[in-house]
């Protein structure tokens, strides 16, 4: 099928579903997918907006943990479907819930109160363990406020899964380096030195985002040499050296807002996922010059193509017409719902 036939077929299917279907897409999706979406946003924005959707089906173009959060918050009777069920966030998979539970047992053995703080980019299982143990979820936009909260609730906080966001947030709070401890998880936790961990106020899970750890200070130096007037913006999932060398660091929503508010004729070099950078560059053509710090693409987001979206929509037809089940539906474990919700609600309470 040609690209235009595929495009038309998806639009025909959208018309056929009408108000029964809402397609949502994360900012890191390709343009060929985004053009079919009713809504786009970052993971938290999409989860929040999915909670307001009352169409029977939400087709979530993104990765699994995002669709899981949407399914957790979706209204009763609304089904969330993921066009590519194997599209996983590798960082979210770096903190399996069972291992987290084991590590928390180890870290609290001496009677210390350790508050888990799970980045929203984590599995529902991790959010549930976090909620059950008195912790909260955070986003890259509110990590500073939430880490401050977690540190004040107990003797220490466990930040997971992203070590870099944890380190960059600790820098913003002025938490000394010698009060931080990066956990070594080889051997399922057998390598963690409990005495050293007991001295730290911030325990960091060693996960990372493969898109954002591709940026380095050499690229920033090169960019400054070629475009001395450019402002350099990066995401706080980048390593601290990159965040410190950049002019600004902030979440996806911060980067988008910064672009919209930048003065006409400014030059911005952005270190985040390439689909978002290229879309912003196109939208701002003639007003701003937007350059990628380097091209860094998320291969997991790229698993959702127009063909894949089309196949998932076709599989939704018998669900609509005959009430059949679909392999694309995201079913969440009901036991995880209450504790995961508790972790999300703590964040909403603290952040208002
Ligand atoms: O959670 C998201 O959507 C991502 C990947 C980053 C952010 O800063 O919001």
XYZ file of C-alpha atoms and ligand atoms in Angstrom:
361
model
C 0.000 0.000 0.000
C 1.405 3.447 -0.868
C 1.883 6.082 1.832
C -1.116 8.042 0.672
C -3.320 4.909 0.542
C -2.263 4.088 4.078
C -2.984 7.631 5.207
C -6.451 7.535 3.618
C -7.231 4.113 5.075
C -6.449 5.324 8.622
C -8.587 8.421 8.079
C -11.451 6.220 6.775
C -11.183 4.068 9.892
C -11.180 7.170 12.102
C -14.380 8.353 10.389
C -15.928 4.906 10.831
C -15.251 4.949 14.594
C -16.318 8.578 14.925
C -16.847 9.641 18.528
C -16.053 6.096 19.742
C -12.335 6.623 19.123
C -9.683 9.089 20.306
C -6.129 8.679 19.015
C -3.456 10.222 21.223
C 0.263 10.541 20.459
C 3.382 11.282 22.472
C 5.600 14.142 21.243
C 8.322 11.623 20.309
C 6.120 9.925 17.690
C 6.902 10.470 14.009
C 4.954 13.031 11.973
C 3.328 10.258 9.926
C 1.677 9.006 13.137
C 1.115 12.394 14.822
C -0.950 13.636 11.870
C -3.635 11.057 12.741
C -3.779 12.001 16.442
C -6.572 13.972 18.087
C -4.288 14.915 20.976
C -0.562 15.055 21.550
C 1.480 15.653 24.672
C 4.096 14.346 27.084
C 3.343 11.262 29.152
C 1.792 13.075 32.106
C -0.259 15.463 29.991
C -1.613 12.534 27.967
C -2.441 10.491 31.086
C -4.304 13.479 32.532
C -6.174 14.146 29.313
C -7.025 10.480 28.811
C -8.829 10.660 32.193
C -11.262 13.154 30.594
C -11.897 11.202 27.394
C -15.290 9.502 27.174
C -14.985 7.781 23.799
C -15.094 3.963 24.040
C -11.541 3.514 22.747
C -8.273 5.364 23.205
C -5.532 4.357 20.755
C -2.334 5.399 22.552
C 0.638 5.996 20.233
C 3.591 5.832 22.604
C 5.305 3.250 24.794
C 3.816 0.737 27.203
C 4.246 2.512 30.559
C 2.448 5.579 29.146
C -0.517 3.520 27.957
C -0.571 1.797 31.374
C -0.841 5.184 33.148
C -3.594 6.193 30.732
C -5.442 2.912 31.436
C -5.079 3.507 35.184
C -6.639 6.956 34.941
C -9.180 6.244 32.169
C -12.882 6.455 32.964
C -14.838 3.226 33.593
C -15.729 1.499 30.341
C -13.016 3.271 28.287
C -10.506 0.845 26.752
C -6.900 1.876 26.099
C -5.142 0.199 23.159
C -1.444 0.343 22.222
C -0.776 -0.104 18.478
C 2.567 -1.835 19.115
C 2.308 -3.868 22.343
C 6.073 -4.578 22.347
C 6.964 -0.842 22.378
C 8.602 -0.558 25.789
C 10.645 2.217 27.393
C 14.064 0.690 28.092
C 14.588 2.999 31.089
C 11.274 1.941 32.659
C 12.351 -1.716 32.277
C 15.600 -1.009 34.154
C 13.733 -1.072 37.475
C 11.739 -4.303 37.784
C 9.205 -4.059 40.661
C 10.449 -7.246 42.391
C 14.001 -5.953 42.472
C 12.807 -2.589 43.748
C 10.934 -4.305 46.580
C 14.045 -6.356 47.468
C 16.267 -3.264 47.449
C 13.808 -1.338 49.613
C 13.894 -4.207 52.158
C 17.684 -4.004 52.181
C 17.762 -0.229 52.516
C 15.314 -0.186 55.421
C 16.828 -3.162 57.299
C 18.535 -0.879 59.802
C 15.210 0.791 60.623
C 15.756 3.836 58.381
C 12.681 5.343 56.765
C 13.377 5.481 53.024
C 10.792 7.200 50.815
C 10.664 5.940 47.213
C 10.204 8.573 44.520
C 9.367 7.045 41.141
C 9.751 9.054 37.972
C 6.516 8.853 35.968
C 8.588 7.032 33.317
C 8.366 3.741 35.211
C 6.164 0.662 35.066
C 2.844 0.455 36.861
C 4.415 -2.240 39.068
C 7.063 0.220 40.284
C 4.449 2.921 40.869
C 2.444 0.404 42.913
C 5.435 -0.590 45.097
C 6.169 3.126 45.526
C 2.611 3.897 46.598
C 2.463 0.918 48.976
C 5.665 2.070 50.690
C 4.517 5.654 51.279
C 6.262 7.163 48.268
C 5.186 9.240 45.330
C 5.494 9.632 41.598
C 7.212 12.692 40.081
C 7.714 14.133 36.614
C 10.740 15.908 35.187
C 8.822 19.182 35.638
C 8.145 18.738 39.369
C 11.108 16.523 40.375
C 12.686 19.335 42.439
C 9.592 19.908 44.542
C 8.915 16.185 44.938
C 12.492 15.281 45.879
C 12.461 18.022 48.488
C 9.173 16.554 49.785
C 10.558 12.974 49.839
C 13.726 14.031 51.684
C 11.616 15.746 54.336
C 9.321 12.715 54.830
C 11.994 10.291 55.976
C 15.675 9.657 56.599
C 16.421 9.174 52.910
C 14.795 9.031 49.476
C 15.205 6.371 46.792
C 14.960 8.009 43.363
C 14.249 5.687 40.428
C 14.723 4.678 37.700
C 16.666 7.625 36.193
C 19.972 8.307 37.912
C 20.645 11.430 35.841
C 17.349 13.114 36.614
C 18.008 12.261 40.275
C 21.518 13.767 40.203
C 20.418 16.895 38.307
C 17.540 17.428 40.739
C 19.845 16.933 43.736
C 22.140 19.606 42.203
C 19.185 22.014 42.015
C 18.452 21.351 45.695
C 22.123 21.818 46.627
C 22.326 18.316 48.130
C 26.050 17.599 48.672
C 27.625 14.808 46.585
C 28.671 12.930 49.715
C 25.017 12.584 50.726
C 24.191 10.699 47.511
C 24.765 7.031 46.794
C 24.368 5.285 43.433
C 23.178 1.716 43.973
C 25.016 -1.154 42.249
C 22.403 -3.681 41.330
C 24.496 -6.485 39.932
C 23.660 -9.778 41.640
C 20.104 -8.661 42.297
C 21.172 -6.268 45.072
C 23.924 -8.482 46.567
C 26.452 -5.768 45.594
C 24.765 -2.996 47.587
C 26.908 -2.009 50.556
C 24.253 -1.396 53.276
C 26.655 0.609 55.501
C 27.527 3.037 52.719
C 23.850 3.256 51.706
C 22.892 4.023 55.317
C 25.047 7.168 55.259
C 23.319 8.648 52.207
C 20.207 10.837 52.100
C 19.637 10.217 48.395
C 19.822 6.708 46.968
C 19.918 6.626 43.197
C 18.787 3.735 41.001
C 21.303 3.345 38.133
C 18.810 3.604 35.226
C 19.175 5.979 32.289
C 17.452 7.130 29.112
C 19.275 5.963 26.010
C 18.085 8.970 23.940
C 19.254 11.613 26.401
C 22.544 9.974 27.369
C 23.669 10.309 23.730
C 24.314 14.031 24.290
C 27.767 15.084 25.460
C 29.759 18.217 26.249
C 31.832 17.951 23.060
C 28.661 18.427 20.991
C 27.850 21.511 23.090
C 31.349 22.948 22.518
C 31.028 22.319 18.767
C 27.602 23.950 18.680
C 28.864 27.020 20.551
C 31.826 27.336 18.173
C 29.583 27.197 15.096
C 26.629 29.191 16.476
C 27.951 31.467 19.259
C 24.539 33.176 19.539
C 22.635 29.889 20.113
C 20.919 29.110 23.420
C 21.377 25.441 24.265
C 18.464 23.603 25.898
C 18.619 20.020 27.113
C 16.387 17.576 28.961
C 17.301 16.770 32.611
C 17.607 13.066 31.725
C 20.986 14.094 30.190
C 24.118 13.477 32.295
C 24.897 16.296 34.787
C 27.980 17.465 32.789
C 25.693 18.158 29.798
C 23.029 19.866 31.925
C 25.723 22.059 33.509
C 27.237 22.968 30.143
C 23.851 23.883 28.593
C 22.075 27.240 29.044
C 18.786 25.687 30.142
C 17.540 22.258 31.168
C 13.927 21.264 31.560
C 11.156 18.811 30.814
C 9.499 18.311 27.439
C 6.786 20.817 28.371
C 9.478 23.316 29.484
C 11.320 22.937 26.152
C 8.133 23.478 24.139
C 7.166 26.540 26.195
C 10.705 27.958 25.893
C 10.525 27.618 22.101
C 7.115 29.327 21.931
C 8.290 32.204 24.122
C 11.735 32.697 22.520
C 12.245 36.082 20.816
C 11.932 36.133 17.024
C 15.205 35.365 15.198
C 16.681 33.483 18.167
C 18.774 30.373 17.516
C 18.080 27.397 19.778
C 20.006 24.119 19.859
C 17.960 21.402 21.545
C 19.121 18.151 23.117
C 16.100 15.878 23.186
C 14.310 13.344 20.961
C 14.676 14.206 17.276
C 11.016 13.930 16.225
C 10.086 16.634 18.722
C 13.040 18.853 17.742
C 12.290 18.549 14.014
C 8.577 19.258 14.552
C 9.382 22.383 16.564
C 11.878 23.477 13.903
C 9.237 23.091 11.184
C 6.547 24.891 13.179
C 8.912 27.808 13.838
C 10.270 28.128 10.273
C 10.820 31.813 9.476
C 10.633 32.839 13.155
C 13.356 30.839 14.936
C 16.319 28.745 13.901
C 16.051 25.433 15.741
C 18.849 22.891 15.526
C 19.203 19.434 17.067
C 22.237 19.264 19.355
C 22.691 15.942 17.536
C 20.074 13.611 16.101
C 18.930 11.217 18.807
C 15.920 9.051 18.036
C 13.903 6.789 20.333
C 13.790 3.391 18.619
C 10.933 2.249 20.878
C 8.723 5.181 19.914
C 9.644 4.520 16.280
C 8.125 1.023 16.518
C 4.716 2.648 16.022
C 4.504 3.330 12.310
C 1.530 4.226 10.142
C 1.240 0.544 9.079
C 1.191 -0.571 12.710
C -1.409 2.049 13.631
C -3.557 0.978 10.681
C -3.384 -2.712 11.703
C -4.372 -1.875 15.298
C -7.323 0.204 14.088
C -8.467 -2.612 11.792
C -8.314 -5.003 14.768
C -10.558 -2.591 16.674
C -13.438 -3.001 14.185
C -14.606 -6.410 15.550
C -14.211 -5.019 19.078
C -16.603 -2.195 18.188
C -19.018 -4.262 16.126
C -18.994 -7.661 17.868
C -17.600 -6.855 21.325
C -14.556 -9.092 20.656
C -11.291 -8.701 22.561
C -8.171 -7.247 20.932
C -4.483 -8.144 21.474
C -3.746 -4.408 21.439
C -5.779 -3.694 24.563
C -3.810 -2.626 27.654
C -5.153 -4.561 30.644
C -3.817 -3.563 33.998
C -3.480 -5.798 36.992
C -6.291 -4.740 39.325
C -4.096 -5.390 42.391
C -1.726 -2.640 41.251
C -4.438 -0.036 40.788
C -4.943 1.234 44.345
C -1.256 1.532 45.378
C -0.232 3.049 42.004
C -3.058 5.556 42.279
C -1.930 6.404 45.828
C 1.554 7.255 44.493
C 0.071 9.483 41.764
C -2.324 11.152 44.177
C 0.513 12.012 46.595
C 2.188 13.915 43.768
C -1.036 15.744 42.931
C -1.513 16.649 46.611
C 2.033 17.988 46.998
C 2.035 19.847 43.676
C -1.527 21.097 43.832
O 7.393 11.756 30.195
C 7.630 12.215 29.081
O 6.787 12.437 28.253
C 9.038 12.421 28.740
C 9.634 11.374 27.924
C 9.730 13.451 29.199
C 9.163 14.654 29.836
O 9.965 15.518 30.204
O 7.966 14.826 29.935
